[in-house]
PDB file of C-alpha atoms in Angstrom:
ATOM      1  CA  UNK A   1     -13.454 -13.233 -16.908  1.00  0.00           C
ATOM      2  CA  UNK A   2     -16.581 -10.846 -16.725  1.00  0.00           C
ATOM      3  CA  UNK A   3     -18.877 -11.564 -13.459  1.00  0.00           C
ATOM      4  CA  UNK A   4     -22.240 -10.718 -14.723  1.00  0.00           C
ATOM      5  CA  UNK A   5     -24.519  -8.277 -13.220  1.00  0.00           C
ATOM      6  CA  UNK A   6     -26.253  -8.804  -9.890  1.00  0.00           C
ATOM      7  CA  UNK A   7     -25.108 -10.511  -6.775  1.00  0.00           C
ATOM      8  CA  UNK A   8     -22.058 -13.323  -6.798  1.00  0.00           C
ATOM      9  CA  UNK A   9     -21.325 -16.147  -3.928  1.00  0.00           C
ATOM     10  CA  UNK A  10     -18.077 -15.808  -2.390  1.00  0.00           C
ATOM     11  CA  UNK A  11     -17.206 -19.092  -0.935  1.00  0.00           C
ATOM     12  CA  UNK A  12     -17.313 -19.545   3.010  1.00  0.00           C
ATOM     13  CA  UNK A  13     -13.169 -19.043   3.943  1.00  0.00           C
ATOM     14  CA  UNK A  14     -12.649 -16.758   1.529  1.00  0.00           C
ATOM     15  CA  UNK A  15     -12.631 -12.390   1.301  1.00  0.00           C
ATOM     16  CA  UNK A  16     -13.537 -10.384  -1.670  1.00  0.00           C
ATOM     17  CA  UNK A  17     -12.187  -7.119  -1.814  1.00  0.00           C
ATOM     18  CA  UNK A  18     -13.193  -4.212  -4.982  1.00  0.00           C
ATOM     19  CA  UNK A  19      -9.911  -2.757  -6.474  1.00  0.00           C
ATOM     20  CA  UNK A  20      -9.563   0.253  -8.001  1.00  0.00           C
ATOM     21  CA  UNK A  21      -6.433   1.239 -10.225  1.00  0.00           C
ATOM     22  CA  UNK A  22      -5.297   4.860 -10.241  1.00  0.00           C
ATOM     23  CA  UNK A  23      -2.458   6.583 -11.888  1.00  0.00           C
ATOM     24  CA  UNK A  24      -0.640   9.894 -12.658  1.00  0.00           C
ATOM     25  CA  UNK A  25       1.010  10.539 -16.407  1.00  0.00           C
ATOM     26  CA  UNK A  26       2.208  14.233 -14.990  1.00  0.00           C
ATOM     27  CA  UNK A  27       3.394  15.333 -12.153  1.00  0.00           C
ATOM     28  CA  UNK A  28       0.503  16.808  -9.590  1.00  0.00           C
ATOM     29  CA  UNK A  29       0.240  20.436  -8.434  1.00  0.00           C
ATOM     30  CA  UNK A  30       2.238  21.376  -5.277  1.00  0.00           C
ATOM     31  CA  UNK A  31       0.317  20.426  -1.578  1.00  0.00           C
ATOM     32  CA  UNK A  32       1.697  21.836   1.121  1.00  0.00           C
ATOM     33  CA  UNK A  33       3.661  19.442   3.750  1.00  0.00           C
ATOM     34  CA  UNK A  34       1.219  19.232   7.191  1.00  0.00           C
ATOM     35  CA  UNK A  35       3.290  20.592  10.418  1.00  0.00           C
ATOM     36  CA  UNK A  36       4.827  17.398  12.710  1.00  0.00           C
ATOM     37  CA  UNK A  37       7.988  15.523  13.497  1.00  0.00           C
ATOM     38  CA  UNK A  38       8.452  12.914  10.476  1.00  0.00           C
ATOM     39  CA  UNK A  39      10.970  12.240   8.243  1.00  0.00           C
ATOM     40  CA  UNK A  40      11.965   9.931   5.398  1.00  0.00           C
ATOM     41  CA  UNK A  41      14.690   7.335   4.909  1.00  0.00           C
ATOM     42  CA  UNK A  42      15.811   5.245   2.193  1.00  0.00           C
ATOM     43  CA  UNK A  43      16.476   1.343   4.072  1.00  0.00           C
ATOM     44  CA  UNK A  44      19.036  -0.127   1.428  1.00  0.00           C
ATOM     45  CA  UNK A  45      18.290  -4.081   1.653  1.00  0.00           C
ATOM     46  CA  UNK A  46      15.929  -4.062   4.769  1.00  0.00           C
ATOM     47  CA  UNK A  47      15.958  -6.873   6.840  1.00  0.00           C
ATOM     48  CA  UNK A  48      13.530  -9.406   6.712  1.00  0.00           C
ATOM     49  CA  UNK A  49      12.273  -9.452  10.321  1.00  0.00           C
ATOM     50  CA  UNK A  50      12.467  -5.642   9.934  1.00  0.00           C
ATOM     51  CA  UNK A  51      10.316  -5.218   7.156  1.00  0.00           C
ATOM     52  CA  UNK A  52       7.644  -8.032   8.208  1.00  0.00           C
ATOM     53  CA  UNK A  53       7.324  -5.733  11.510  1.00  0.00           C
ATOM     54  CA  UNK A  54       6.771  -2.596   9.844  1.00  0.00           C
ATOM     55  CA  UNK A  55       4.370  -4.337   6.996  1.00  0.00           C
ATOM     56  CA  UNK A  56       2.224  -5.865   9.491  1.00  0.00           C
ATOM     57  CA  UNK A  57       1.848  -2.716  12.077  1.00  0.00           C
ATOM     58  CA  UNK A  58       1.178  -0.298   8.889  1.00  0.00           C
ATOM     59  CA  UNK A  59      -1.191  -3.015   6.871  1.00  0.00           C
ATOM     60  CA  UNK A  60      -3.103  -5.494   9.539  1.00  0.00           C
ATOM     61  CA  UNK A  61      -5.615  -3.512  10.425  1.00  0.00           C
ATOM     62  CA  UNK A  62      -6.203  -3.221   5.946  1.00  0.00           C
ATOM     63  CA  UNK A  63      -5.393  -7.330   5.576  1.00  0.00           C
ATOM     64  CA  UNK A  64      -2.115  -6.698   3.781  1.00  0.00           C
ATOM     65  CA  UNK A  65      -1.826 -10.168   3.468  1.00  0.00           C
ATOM     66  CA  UNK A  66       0.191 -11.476   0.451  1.00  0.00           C
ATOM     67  CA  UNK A  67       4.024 -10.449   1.421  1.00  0.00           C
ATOM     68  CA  UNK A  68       2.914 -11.937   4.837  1.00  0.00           C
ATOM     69  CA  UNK A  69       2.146 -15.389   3.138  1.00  0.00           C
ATOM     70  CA  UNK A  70       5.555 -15.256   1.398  1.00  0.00           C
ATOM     71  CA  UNK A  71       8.636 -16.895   2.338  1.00  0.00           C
ATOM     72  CA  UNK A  72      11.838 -15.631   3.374  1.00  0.00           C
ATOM     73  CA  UNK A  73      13.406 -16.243   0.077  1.00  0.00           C
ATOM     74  CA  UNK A  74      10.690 -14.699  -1.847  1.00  0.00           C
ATOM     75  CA  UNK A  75      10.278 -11.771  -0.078  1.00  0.00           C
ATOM     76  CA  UNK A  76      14.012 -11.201  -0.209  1.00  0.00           C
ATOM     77  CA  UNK A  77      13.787 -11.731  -4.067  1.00  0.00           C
ATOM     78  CA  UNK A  78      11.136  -8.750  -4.454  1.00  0.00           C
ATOM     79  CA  UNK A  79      12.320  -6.080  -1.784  1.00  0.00           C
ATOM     80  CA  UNK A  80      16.407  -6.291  -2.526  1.00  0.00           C
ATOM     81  CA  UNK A  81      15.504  -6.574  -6.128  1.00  0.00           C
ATOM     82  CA  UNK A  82      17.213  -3.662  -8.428  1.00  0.00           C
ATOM     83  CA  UNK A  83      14.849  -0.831  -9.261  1.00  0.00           C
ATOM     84  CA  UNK A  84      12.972  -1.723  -5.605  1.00  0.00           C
ATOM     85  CA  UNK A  85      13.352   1.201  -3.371  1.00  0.00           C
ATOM     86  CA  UNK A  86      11.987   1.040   0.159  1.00  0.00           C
ATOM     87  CA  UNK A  87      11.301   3.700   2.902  1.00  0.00           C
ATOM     88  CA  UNK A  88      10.569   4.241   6.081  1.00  0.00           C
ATOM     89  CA  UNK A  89       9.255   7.154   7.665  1.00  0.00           C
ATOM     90  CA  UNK A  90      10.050   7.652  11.427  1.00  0.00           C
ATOM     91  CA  UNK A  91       8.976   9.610  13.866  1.00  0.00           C
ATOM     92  CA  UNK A  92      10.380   9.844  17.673  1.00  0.00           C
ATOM     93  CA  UNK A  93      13.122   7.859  16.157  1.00  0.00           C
ATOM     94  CA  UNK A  94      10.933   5.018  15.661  1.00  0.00           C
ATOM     95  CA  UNK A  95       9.314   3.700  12.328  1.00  0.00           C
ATOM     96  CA  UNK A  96       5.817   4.422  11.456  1.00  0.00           C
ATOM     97  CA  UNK A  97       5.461   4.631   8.080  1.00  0.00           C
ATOM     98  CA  UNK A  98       6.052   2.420   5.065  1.00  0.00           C
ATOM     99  CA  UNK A  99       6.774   3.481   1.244  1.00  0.00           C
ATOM    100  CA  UNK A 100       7.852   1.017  -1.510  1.00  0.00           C
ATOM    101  CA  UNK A 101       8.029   2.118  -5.024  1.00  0.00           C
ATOM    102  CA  UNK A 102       9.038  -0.281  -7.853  1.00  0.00           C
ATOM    103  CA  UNK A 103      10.746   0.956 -10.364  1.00  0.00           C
ATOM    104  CA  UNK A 104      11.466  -1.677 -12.461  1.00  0.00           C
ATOM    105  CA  UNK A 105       9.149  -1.285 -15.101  1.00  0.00           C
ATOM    106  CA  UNK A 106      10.687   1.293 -17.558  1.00  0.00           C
ATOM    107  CA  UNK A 107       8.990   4.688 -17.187  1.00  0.00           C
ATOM    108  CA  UNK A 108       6.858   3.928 -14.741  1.00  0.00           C
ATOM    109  CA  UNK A 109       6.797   4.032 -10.778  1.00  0.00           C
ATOM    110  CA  UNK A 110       4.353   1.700  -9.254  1.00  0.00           C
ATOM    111  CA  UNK A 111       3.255   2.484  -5.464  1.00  0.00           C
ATOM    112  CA  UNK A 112       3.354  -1.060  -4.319  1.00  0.00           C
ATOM    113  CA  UNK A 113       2.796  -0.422  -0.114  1.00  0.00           C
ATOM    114  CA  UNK A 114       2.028   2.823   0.920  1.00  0.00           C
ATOM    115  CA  UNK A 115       0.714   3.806   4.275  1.00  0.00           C
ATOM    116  CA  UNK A 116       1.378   4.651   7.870  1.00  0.00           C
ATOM    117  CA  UNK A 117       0.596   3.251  11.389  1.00  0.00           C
ATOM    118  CA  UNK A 118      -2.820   3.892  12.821  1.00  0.00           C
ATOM    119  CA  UNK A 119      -1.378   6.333  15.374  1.00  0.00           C
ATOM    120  CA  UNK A 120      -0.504   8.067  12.791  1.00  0.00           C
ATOM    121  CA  UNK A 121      -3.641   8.195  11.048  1.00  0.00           C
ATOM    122  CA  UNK A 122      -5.376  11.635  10.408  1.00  0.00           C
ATOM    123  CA  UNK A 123      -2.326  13.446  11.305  1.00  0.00           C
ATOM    124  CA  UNK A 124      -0.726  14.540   8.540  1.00  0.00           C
ATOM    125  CA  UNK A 125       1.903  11.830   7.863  1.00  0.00           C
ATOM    126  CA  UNK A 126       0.099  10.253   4.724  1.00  0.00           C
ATOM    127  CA  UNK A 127       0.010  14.035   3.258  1.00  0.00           C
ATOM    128  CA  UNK A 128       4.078  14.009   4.394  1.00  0.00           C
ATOM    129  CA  UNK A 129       4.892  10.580   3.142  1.00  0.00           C
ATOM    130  CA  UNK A 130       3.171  11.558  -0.344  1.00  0.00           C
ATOM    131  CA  UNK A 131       4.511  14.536  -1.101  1.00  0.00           C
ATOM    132  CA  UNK A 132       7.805  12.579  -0.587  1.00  0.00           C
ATOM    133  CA  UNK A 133       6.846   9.700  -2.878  1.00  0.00           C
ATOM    134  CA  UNK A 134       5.721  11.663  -6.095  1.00  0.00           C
ATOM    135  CA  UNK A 135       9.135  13.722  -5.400  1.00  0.00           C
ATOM    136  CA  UNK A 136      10.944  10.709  -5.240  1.00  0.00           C
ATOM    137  CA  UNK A 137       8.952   9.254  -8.446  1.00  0.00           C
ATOM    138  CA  UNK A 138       8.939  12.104 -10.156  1.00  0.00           C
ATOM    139  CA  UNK A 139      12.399  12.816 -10.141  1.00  0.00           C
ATOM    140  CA  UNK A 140      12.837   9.988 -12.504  1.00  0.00           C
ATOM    141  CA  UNK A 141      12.552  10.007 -16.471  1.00  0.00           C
ATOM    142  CA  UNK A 142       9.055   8.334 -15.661  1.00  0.00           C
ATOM    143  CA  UNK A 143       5.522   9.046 -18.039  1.00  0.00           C
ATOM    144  CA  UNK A 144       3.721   7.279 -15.501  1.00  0.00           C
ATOM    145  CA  UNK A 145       2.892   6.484 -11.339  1.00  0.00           C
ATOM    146  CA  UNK A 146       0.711   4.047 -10.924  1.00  0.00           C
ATOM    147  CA  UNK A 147      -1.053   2.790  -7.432  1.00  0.00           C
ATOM    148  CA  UNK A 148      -3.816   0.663  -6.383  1.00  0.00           C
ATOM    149  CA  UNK A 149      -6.589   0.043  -3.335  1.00  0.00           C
ATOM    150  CA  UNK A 150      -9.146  -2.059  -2.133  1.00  0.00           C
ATOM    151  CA  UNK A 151     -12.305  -2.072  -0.178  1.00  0.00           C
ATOM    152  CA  UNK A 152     -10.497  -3.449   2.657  1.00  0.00           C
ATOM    153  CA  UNK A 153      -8.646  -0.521   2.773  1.00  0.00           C
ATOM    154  CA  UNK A 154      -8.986   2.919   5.075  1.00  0.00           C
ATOM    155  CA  UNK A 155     -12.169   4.194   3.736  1.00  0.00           C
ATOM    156  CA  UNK A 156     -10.947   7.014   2.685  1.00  0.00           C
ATOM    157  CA  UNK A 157      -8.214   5.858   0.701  1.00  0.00           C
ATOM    158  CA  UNK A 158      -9.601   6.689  -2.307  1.00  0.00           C
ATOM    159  CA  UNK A 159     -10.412   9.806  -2.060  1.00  0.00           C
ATOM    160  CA  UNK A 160      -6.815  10.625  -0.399  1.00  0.00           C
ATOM    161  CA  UNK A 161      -5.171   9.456  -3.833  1.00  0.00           C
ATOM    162  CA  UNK A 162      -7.184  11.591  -5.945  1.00  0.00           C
ATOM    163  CA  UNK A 163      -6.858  14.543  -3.598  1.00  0.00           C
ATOM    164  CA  UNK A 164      -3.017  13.556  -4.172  1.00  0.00           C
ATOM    165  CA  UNK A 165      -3.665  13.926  -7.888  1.00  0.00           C
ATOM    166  CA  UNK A 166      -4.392  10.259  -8.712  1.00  0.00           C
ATOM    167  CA  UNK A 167      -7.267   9.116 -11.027  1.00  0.00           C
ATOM    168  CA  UNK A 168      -8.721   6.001 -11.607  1.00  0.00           C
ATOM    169  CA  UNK A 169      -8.206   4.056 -14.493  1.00  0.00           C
ATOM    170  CA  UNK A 170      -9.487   0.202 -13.757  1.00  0.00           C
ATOM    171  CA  UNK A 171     -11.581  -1.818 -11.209  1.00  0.00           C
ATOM    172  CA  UNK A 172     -11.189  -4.851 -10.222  1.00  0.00           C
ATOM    173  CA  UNK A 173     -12.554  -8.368  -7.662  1.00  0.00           C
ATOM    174  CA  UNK A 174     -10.065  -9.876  -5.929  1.00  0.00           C
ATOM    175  CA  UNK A 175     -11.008 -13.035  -3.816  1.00  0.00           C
ATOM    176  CA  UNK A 176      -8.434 -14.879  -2.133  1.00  0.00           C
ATOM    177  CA  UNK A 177      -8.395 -17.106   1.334  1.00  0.00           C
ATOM    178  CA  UNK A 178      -8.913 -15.136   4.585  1.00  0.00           C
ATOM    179  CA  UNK A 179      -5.567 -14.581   6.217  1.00  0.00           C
ATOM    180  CA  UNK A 180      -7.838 -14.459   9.524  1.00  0.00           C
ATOM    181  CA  UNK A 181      -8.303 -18.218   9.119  1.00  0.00           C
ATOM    182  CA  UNK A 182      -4.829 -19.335   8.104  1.00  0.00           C
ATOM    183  CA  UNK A 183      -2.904 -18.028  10.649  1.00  0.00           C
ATOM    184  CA  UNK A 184      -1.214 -15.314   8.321  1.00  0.00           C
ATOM    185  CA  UNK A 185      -3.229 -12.621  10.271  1.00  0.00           C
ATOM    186  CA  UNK A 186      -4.980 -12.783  14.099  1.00  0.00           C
ATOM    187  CA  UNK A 187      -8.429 -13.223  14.089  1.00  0.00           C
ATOM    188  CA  UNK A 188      -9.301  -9.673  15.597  1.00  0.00           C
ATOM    189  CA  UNK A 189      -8.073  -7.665  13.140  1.00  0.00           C
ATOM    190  CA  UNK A 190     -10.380  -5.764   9.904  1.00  0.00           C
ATOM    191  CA  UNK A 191     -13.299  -5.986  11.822  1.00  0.00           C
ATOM    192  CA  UNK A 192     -14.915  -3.815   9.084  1.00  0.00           C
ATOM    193  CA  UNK A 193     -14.790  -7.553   6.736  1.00  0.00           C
ATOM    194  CA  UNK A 194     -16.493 -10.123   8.409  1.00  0.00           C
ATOM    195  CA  UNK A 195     -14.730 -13.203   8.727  1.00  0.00           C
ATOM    196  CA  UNK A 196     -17.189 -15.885   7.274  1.00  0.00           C
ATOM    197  CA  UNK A 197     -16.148 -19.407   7.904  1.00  0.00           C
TER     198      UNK A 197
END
């Protein structure tokens, strides 16, 4: 469906959110890892209650809301599935960061959750957790790696995946129910999209 040019209602109880589509067909030039105390590790069939934690501390704050709106069996059905490969990264032995890939399209590696707590932010752990991603991607017999973002996320989210050797391909509107109104997300949270009831 094309939206025509110019201004369109988004229904009271509802958030609309600009994505944009990036991707890779090569593997990027070399960035240098920032200096601090992270590191990666593969978490072979996470938990449940783990991974719900870890998703909702990394993507709140960015209304990550559709794997919170999932049940148990779904969820399970995505992140144990074969060719899903999820990791965390730590740091002070605790876990701060959150990488999925999803390999299970042939040739391709999509980036379906990237991103690290906000004590994290602006430190250098993105940069880290990157450069580990594309390795890990890249490693594969892939042509492709593929990610996208939206306007609810960090502002500068863009720009980090082309610096990171992304570019973008597609744009998008998504509009779905506020997860600020349902329960799926407290009320407080992305105060940068105002909840309009």
């Amino acid at each position: 469906m094309i939206i025509p040019d110019g201004y369109s209602d988004v229904p009271a109880g509802k958030i609309a959110a600009v994505v944009t589509h990036l991707e890779m067909t090569a593997p990027p030039a070399h960035r240098a890892d920032p200096r601090g105390s992270w590191s990666l590790r593969k978490v072979d069939a996470p938990a449940l209650d783990w991974y719900r934690d870890l998703h909702r501390r990394v993507g709140e704050e960015w209304l990550w809301f559709s794997r919170a709106r999932m049940s148990d069996a779904e969820l399970a059905a995505i992140i144990h599935a074969p060719g899903v490969e999820i990791y965390a990264l730590a740091m002070d032995g605790r876990d701060e960061g959150l990488l999925e890939l999803d390999f299970r399209e042939p040739g391709q590696c999509e980036l379906v959750y990237f991103g690290v707590t906000a004590s994290l932010i602006g430190r250098g752990a993105a940069r880290f957790l990157m450069n580990r991603a594309l390795e890990i991607a890249w490693s594969r017999d892939l042509r492709r790696v593929w990610v996208h973002t939206c306007t609810f996320d960090h502002p500068s989210a863009v720009a980090f995946y082309q610096r990171s050797g992304f570019r973008p391909f597609r744009r998008q509107i998504e509009i779905a129910d506020d997860p600020r109104l349902d329960g799926t997300a407290p009320r407080d949270v992305a105060k940068h999209v105002p909840i309009i009831e």
